[in-house]
């Protein structure tokens, strides 16, 4: 089923130069736009400075741990070749790392989940864009759909755990510093 869904999505490539260029843009370049957009949204939000710091800390930690921690540990033990190495594909991009899990999916779904935990409306937007980015990578021939699903699950799980731990750490720090619910303890 994974291969069938891959072929269905990948069959969209190679029919239009404009469409192929759009897929490459979303798969390779739009992720940078998304990161800048997230930073701008947090920076210009109405949240107090400490809360902005908490949001950025949660997003950064969860994204980095998901992508450069969990993904790389899995890839160290499990070597799944990219689809363009084993299947007949319309290859729009190339990559020399292992395919599972998708590093882009772990990073951007962790980012989306962390954003969602702080702001549902922005989080939904980031989930939609993360889906667009990662689906483009399947269309481009460098990931199987299961690579994306696995990466999304890892990213979301890491973001939820990170959110919980950061909230607990900040709550504990505020409590031990004599600050409880924004007021100074007596």
PDB file of C-alpha atoms in Angstrom:
ATOM      1  CA  UNK A   1       0.000   0.000   0.000  1.00  0.00           C
ATOM      2  CA  UNK A   2       2.911   2.340   0.794  1.00  0.00           C
ATOM      3  CA  UNK A   3       4.386   1.804  -2.669  1.00  0.00           C
ATOM      4  CA  UNK A   4       0.989   2.241  -4.346  1.00  0.00           C
ATOM      5  CA  UNK A   5       0.398   5.563  -2.579  1.00  0.00           C
ATOM      6  CA  UNK A   6       3.953   6.608  -3.448  1.00  0.00           C
ATOM      7  CA  UNK A   7       3.307   5.870  -7.144  1.00  0.00           C
ATOM      8  CA  UNK A   8      -0.010   7.739  -7.020  1.00  0.00           C
ATOM      9  CA  UNK A   9       1.622  10.898  -5.637  1.00  0.00           C
ATOM     10  CA  UNK A  10       4.846  10.589  -7.631  1.00  0.00           C
ATOM     11  CA  UNK A  11       2.854  10.172 -10.857  1.00  0.00           C
ATOM     12  CA  UNK A  12       1.889  13.847 -10.526  1.00  0.00           C
ATOM     13  CA  UNK A  13       5.524  14.765 -11.292  1.00  0.00           C
ATOM     14  CA  UNK A  14       6.961  14.989 -14.779  1.00  0.00           C
ATOM     15  CA  UNK A  15       3.844  16.333 -16.486  1.00  0.00           C
ATOM     16  CA  UNK A  16       4.332  20.070 -16.138  1.00  0.00           C
ATOM     17  CA  UNK A  17       7.484  22.121 -15.690  1.00  0.00           C
ATOM     18  CA  UNK A  18       5.529  24.660 -13.629  1.00  0.00           C
ATOM     19  CA  UNK A  19       4.107  21.982 -11.314  1.00  0.00           C
ATOM     20  CA  UNK A  20       7.507  20.302 -10.935  1.00  0.00           C
ATOM     21  CA  UNK A  21       9.125  23.645 -10.070  1.00  0.00           C
ATOM     22  CA  UNK A  22       6.397  24.309  -7.519  1.00  0.00           C
ATOM     23  CA  UNK A  23       6.952  20.887  -5.933  1.00  0.00           C
ATOM     24  CA  UNK A  24      10.709  21.490  -5.741  1.00  0.00           C
ATOM     25  CA  UNK A  25      10.093  24.915  -4.192  1.00  0.00           C
ATOM     26  CA  UNK A  26       7.811  23.489  -1.486  1.00  0.00           C
ATOM     27  CA  UNK A  27      10.042  20.465  -0.860  1.00  0.00           C
ATOM     28  CA  UNK A  28      13.356  22.337  -0.700  1.00  0.00           C
ATOM     29  CA  UNK A  29      13.014  26.095  -0.278  1.00  0.00           C
ATOM     30  CA  UNK A  30       9.676  26.831   1.386  1.00  0.00           C
ATOM     31  CA  UNK A  31      10.815  25.238   4.679  1.00  0.00           C
ATOM     32  CA  UNK A  32      13.123  28.241   5.191  1.00  0.00           C
ATOM     33  CA  UNK A  33      10.194  30.593   4.645  1.00  0.00           C
ATOM     34  CA  UNK A  34       8.202  28.641   7.218  1.00  0.00           C
ATOM     35  CA  UNK A  35      10.901  28.950   9.876  1.00  0.00           C
ATOM     36  CA  UNK A  36      11.189  32.717   9.285  1.00  0.00           C
ATOM     37  CA  UNK A  37       7.387  33.052   9.396  1.00  0.00           C
ATOM     38  CA  UNK A  38       7.228  31.217  12.707  1.00  0.00           C
ATOM     39  CA  UNK A  39       9.956  33.386  14.223  1.00  0.00           C
ATOM     40  CA  UNK A  40       8.179  36.532  13.004  1.00  0.00           C
ATOM     41  CA  UNK A  41       4.821  35.373  14.386  1.00  0.00           C
ATOM     42  CA  UNK A  42       6.311  34.709  17.814  1.00  0.00           C
ATOM     43  CA  UNK A  43       8.397  37.887  17.799  1.00  0.00           C
ATOM     44  CA  UNK A  44       5.462  40.120  16.851  1.00  0.00           C
ATOM     45  CA  UNK A  45       2.899  38.319  19.016  1.00  0.00           C
ATOM     46  CA  UNK A  46       1.287  39.930  22.034  1.00  0.00           C
ATOM     47  CA  UNK A  47       2.797  37.382  24.424  1.00  0.00           C
ATOM     48  CA  UNK A  48       5.029  38.642  27.241  1.00  0.00           C
ATOM     49  CA  UNK A  49       8.779  38.272  26.613  1.00  0.00           C
ATOM     50  CA  UNK A  50       9.183  35.280  28.923  1.00  0.00           C
ATOM     51  CA  UNK A  51       6.330  33.454  27.233  1.00  0.00           C
ATOM     52  CA  UNK A  52       7.829  34.196  23.800  1.00  0.00           C
ATOM     53  CA  UNK A  53      11.079  32.713  25.058  1.00  0.00           C
ATOM     54  CA  UNK A  54       9.233  29.637  26.309  1.00  0.00           C
ATOM     55  CA  UNK A  55       7.481  29.197  22.957  1.00  0.00           C
ATOM     56  CA  UNK A  56      10.710  29.545  20.974  1.00  0.00           C
ATOM     57  CA  UNK A  57      12.544  27.247  23.391  1.00  0.00           C
ATOM     58  CA  UNK A  58       9.876  24.546  23.088  1.00  0.00           C
ATOM     59  CA  UNK A  59       9.761  24.780  19.298  1.00  0.00           C
ATOM     60  CA  UNK A  60      13.541  24.800  18.913  1.00  0.00           C
ATOM     61  CA  UNK A  61      14.223  21.969  21.353  1.00  0.00           C
ATOM     62  CA  UNK A  62      11.481  19.712  20.008  1.00  0.00           C
ATOM     63  CA  UNK A  63      12.396  20.302  16.356  1.00  0.00           C
ATOM     64  CA  UNK A  64      16.102  19.745  16.906  1.00  0.00           C
ATOM     65  CA  UNK A  65      15.649  16.648  19.083  1.00  0.00           C
ATOM     66  CA  UNK A  66      13.151  15.142  16.636  1.00  0.00           C
ATOM     67  CA  UNK A  67      15.305  15.798  13.563  1.00  0.00           C
ATOM     68  CA  UNK A  68      18.875  15.473  14.756  1.00  0.00           C
ATOM     69  CA  UNK A  69      18.303  13.137  17.683  1.00  0.00           C
ATOM     70  CA  UNK A  70      15.526  10.626  17.145  1.00  0.00           C
ATOM     71  CA  UNK A  71      15.691  10.573  13.335  1.00  0.00           C
ATOM     72  CA  UNK A  72      19.440  10.006  13.262  1.00  0.00           C
ATOM     73  CA  UNK A  73      19.271   7.276  15.919  1.00  0.00           C
ATOM     74  CA  UNK A  74      16.632   5.425  13.885  1.00  0.00           C
ATOM     75  CA  UNK A  75      18.613   5.883  10.660  1.00  0.00           C
ATOM     76  CA  UNK A  76      21.735   4.549  12.393  1.00  0.00           C
ATOM     77  CA  UNK A  77      19.975   1.228  13.020  1.00  0.00           C
ATOM     78  CA  UNK A  78      17.472   1.078  10.145  1.00  0.00           C
ATOM     79  CA  UNK A  79      18.625   1.693   6.585  1.00  0.00           C
ATOM     80  CA  UNK A  80      15.734   2.244   4.232  1.00  0.00           C
ATOM     81  CA  UNK A  81      16.853   3.319   0.749  1.00  0.00           C
ATOM     82  CA  UNK A  82      15.203   6.280  -0.939  1.00  0.00           C
ATOM     83  CA  UNK A  83      12.413   5.363  -3.394  1.00  0.00           C
ATOM     84  CA  UNK A  84      14.382   6.642  -6.392  1.00  0.00           C
ATOM     85  CA  UNK A  85      17.047   4.036  -5.602  1.00  0.00           C
ATOM     86  CA  UNK A  86      14.674   1.071  -5.627  1.00  0.00           C
ATOM     87  CA  UNK A  87      11.679   2.085  -7.757  1.00  0.00           C
ATOM     88  CA  UNK A  88      11.039   3.582 -11.156  1.00  0.00           C
ATOM     89  CA  UNK A  89      10.252   7.205 -10.232  1.00  0.00           C
ATOM     90  CA  UNK A  90       9.896  10.726 -11.526  1.00  0.00           C
ATOM     91  CA  UNK A  91      12.841  12.039  -9.541  1.00  0.00           C
ATOM     92  CA  UNK A  92      12.772  15.802  -9.013  1.00  0.00           C
ATOM     93  CA  UNK A  93      15.240  15.882  -6.108  1.00  0.00           C
ATOM     94  CA  UNK A  94      17.996  13.746  -4.708  1.00  0.00           C
ATOM     95  CA  UNK A  95      19.236  12.992  -1.226  1.00  0.00           C
ATOM     96  CA  UNK A  96      21.909  10.609   0.013  1.00  0.00           C
ATOM     97  CA  UNK A  97      20.603   9.979   3.559  1.00  0.00           C
ATOM     98  CA  UNK A  98      18.366   7.049   4.468  1.00  0.00           C
ATOM     99  CA  UNK A  99      14.680   7.512   3.808  1.00  0.00           C
ATOM    100  CA  UNK A 100      12.989   6.556   7.105  1.00  0.00           C
ATOM    101  CA  UNK A 101      11.931   8.579   8.951  1.00  0.00           C
ATOM    102  CA  UNK A 102      11.718  11.787   6.984  1.00  0.00           C
ATOM    103  CA  UNK A 103      13.907  14.412   8.628  1.00  0.00           C
ATOM    104  CA  UNK A 104      11.742  17.168   7.160  1.00  0.00           C
ATOM    105  CA  UNK A 105       8.607  15.539   8.592  1.00  0.00           C
ATOM    106  CA  UNK A 106      10.101  15.122  12.066  1.00  0.00           C
ATOM    107  CA  UNK A 107      11.355  18.716  12.115  1.00  0.00           C
ATOM    108  CA  UNK A 108       8.289  20.463  10.697  1.00  0.00           C
ATOM    109  CA  UNK A 109       5.653  18.372  12.464  1.00  0.00           C
ATOM    110  CA  UNK A 110       7.492  18.940  15.757  1.00  0.00           C
ATOM    111  CA  UNK A 111       7.463  22.651  14.978  1.00  0.00           C
ATOM    112  CA  UNK A 112       3.753  22.571  14.044  1.00  0.00           C
ATOM    113  CA  UNK A 113       2.777  20.560  17.123  1.00  0.00           C
ATOM    114  CA  UNK A 114       4.700  22.863  19.449  1.00  0.00           C
ATOM    115  CA  UNK A 115       3.107  25.908  17.814  1.00  0.00           C
ATOM    116  CA  UNK A 116      -0.312  24.256  18.140  1.00  0.00           C
ATOM    117  CA  UNK A 117       0.160  23.673  21.857  1.00  0.00           C
ATOM    118  CA  UNK A 118       0.574  27.426  22.348  1.00  0.00           C
ATOM    119  CA  UNK A 119      -1.796  28.739  19.669  1.00  0.00           C
ATOM    120  CA  UNK A 120      -4.343  26.450  18.004  1.00  0.00           C
ATOM    121  CA  UNK A 121      -5.001  28.727  15.007  1.00  0.00           C
ATOM    122  CA  UNK A 122      -1.325  29.142  14.081  1.00  0.00           C
ATOM    123  CA  UNK A 123      -0.690  25.485  14.864  1.00  0.00           C
ATOM    124  CA  UNK A 124      -3.325  24.345  12.355  1.00  0.00           C
ATOM    125  CA  UNK A 125      -1.734  26.604   9.727  1.00  0.00           C
ATOM    126  CA  UNK A 126       1.709  25.105  10.439  1.00  0.00           C
ATOM    127  CA  UNK A 127       0.299  21.549  10.277  1.00  0.00           C
ATOM    128  CA  UNK A 128      -1.169  22.310   6.848  1.00  0.00           C
ATOM    129  CA  UNK A 129       2.117  23.754   5.621  1.00  0.00           C
ATOM    130  CA  UNK A 130       4.123  20.845   7.107  1.00  0.00           C
ATOM    131  CA  UNK A 131       1.830  18.470   5.234  1.00  0.00           C
ATOM    132  CA  UNK A 132       2.346  20.436   2.012  1.00  0.00           C
ATOM    133  CA  UNK A 133       6.139  20.401   2.433  1.00  0.00           C
ATOM    134  CA  UNK A 134       6.327  16.694   3.183  1.00  0.00           C
ATOM    135  CA  UNK A 135       3.800  15.631   0.518  1.00  0.00           C
ATOM    136  CA  UNK A 136       5.952  17.547  -1.968  1.00  0.00           C
ATOM    137  CA  UNK A 137       8.872  15.359  -0.973  1.00  0.00           C
ATOM    138  CA  UNK A 138       6.864  12.241  -1.854  1.00  0.00           C
ATOM    139  CA  UNK A 139       5.806  13.757  -5.176  1.00  0.00           C
ATOM    140  CA  UNK A 140       9.481  14.644  -5.812  1.00  0.00           C
ATOM    141  CA  UNK A 141      10.412  10.976  -5.418  1.00  0.00           C
ATOM    142  CA  UNK A 142      12.623  11.134  -2.320  1.00  0.00           C
ATOM    143  CA  UNK A 143      10.273   9.728   0.349  1.00  0.00           C
ATOM    144  CA  UNK A 144       7.678   7.037   0.779  1.00  0.00           C
ATOM    145  CA  UNK A 145       4.419   8.109   2.448  1.00  0.00           C
ATOM    146  CA  UNK A 146       5.308   5.943   5.467  1.00  0.00           C
ATOM    147  CA  UNK A 147       8.540   7.959   5.879  1.00  0.00           C
ATOM    148  CA  UNK A 148       6.372  11.057   6.241  1.00  0.00           C
ATOM    149  CA  UNK A 149       3.848   9.426   8.577  1.00  0.00           C
ATOM    150  CA  UNK A 150       6.619   8.009  10.766  1.00  0.00           C
ATOM    151  CA  UNK A 151       8.368  11.379  10.859  1.00  0.00           C
ATOM    152  CA  UNK A 152       5.114  13.165  11.698  1.00  0.00           C
ATOM    153  CA  UNK A 153       4.404  10.802  14.589  1.00  0.00           C
ATOM    154  CA  UNK A 154       7.932  11.229  15.949  1.00  0.00           C
ATOM    155  CA  UNK A 155       7.828  15.020  15.583  1.00  0.00           C
ATOM    156  CA  UNK A 156       4.443  15.365  17.272  1.00  0.00           C
ATOM    157  CA  UNK A 157       5.412  13.012  20.113  1.00  0.00           C
ATOM    158  CA  UNK A 158       8.711  14.823  20.748  1.00  0.00           C
ATOM    159  CA  UNK A 159       6.930  18.206  20.703  1.00  0.00           C
ATOM    160  CA  UNK A 160       4.332  17.037  23.232  1.00  0.00           C
ATOM    161  CA  UNK A 161       6.982  15.632  25.562  1.00  0.00           C
ATOM    162  CA  UNK A 162       9.135  18.746  25.198  1.00  0.00           C
ATOM    163  CA  UNK A 163       6.147  21.021  25.850  1.00  0.00           C
ATOM    164  CA  UNK A 164       5.308  19.090  29.011  1.00  0.00           C
ATOM    165  CA  UNK A 165       8.911  19.147  30.261  1.00  0.00           C
ATOM    166  CA  UNK A 166       9.447  22.847  29.480  1.00  0.00           C
ATOM    167  CA  UNK A 167       6.167  23.771  31.208  1.00  0.00           C
ATOM    168  CA  UNK A 168       7.109  21.662  34.209  1.00  0.00           C
ATOM    169  CA  UNK A 169      10.603  23.189  34.346  1.00  0.00           C
ATOM    170  CA  UNK A 170       9.271  26.727  34.108  1.00  0.00           C
ATOM    171  CA  UNK A 171       6.566  26.019  36.685  1.00  0.00           C
ATOM    172  CA  UNK A 172       9.123  24.532  39.066  1.00  0.00           C
ATOM    173  CA  UNK A 173      11.538  27.421  38.485  1.00  0.00           C
ATOM    174  CA  UNK A 174       8.822  30.014  39.112  1.00  0.00           C
ATOM    175  CA  UNK A 175       7.686  28.220  42.226  1.00  0.00           C
ATOM    176  CA  UNK A 176      11.196  27.857  43.694  1.00  0.00           C
ATOM    177  CA  UNK A 177      12.012  31.495  42.906  1.00  0.00           C
ATOM    178  CA  UNK A 178       8.998  32.599  44.928  1.00  0.00           C
ATOM    179  CA  UNK A 179       6.924  33.504  41.887  1.00  0.00           C
ATOM    180  CA  UNK A 180       3.583  31.737  41.795  1.00  0.00           C
ATOM    181  CA  UNK A 181       1.065  32.472  39.031  1.00  0.00           C
ATOM    182  CA  UNK A 182       2.761  35.751  38.173  1.00  0.00           C
ATOM    183  CA  UNK A 183       2.747  37.056  41.741  1.00  0.00           C
ATOM    184  CA  UNK A 184       5.590  37.186  44.212  1.00  0.00           C
ATOM    185  CA  UNK A 185       5.123  34.690  47.008  1.00  0.00           C
ATOM    186  CA  UNK A 186       5.361  35.971  50.562  1.00  0.00           C
TER     187      UNK A 186
END
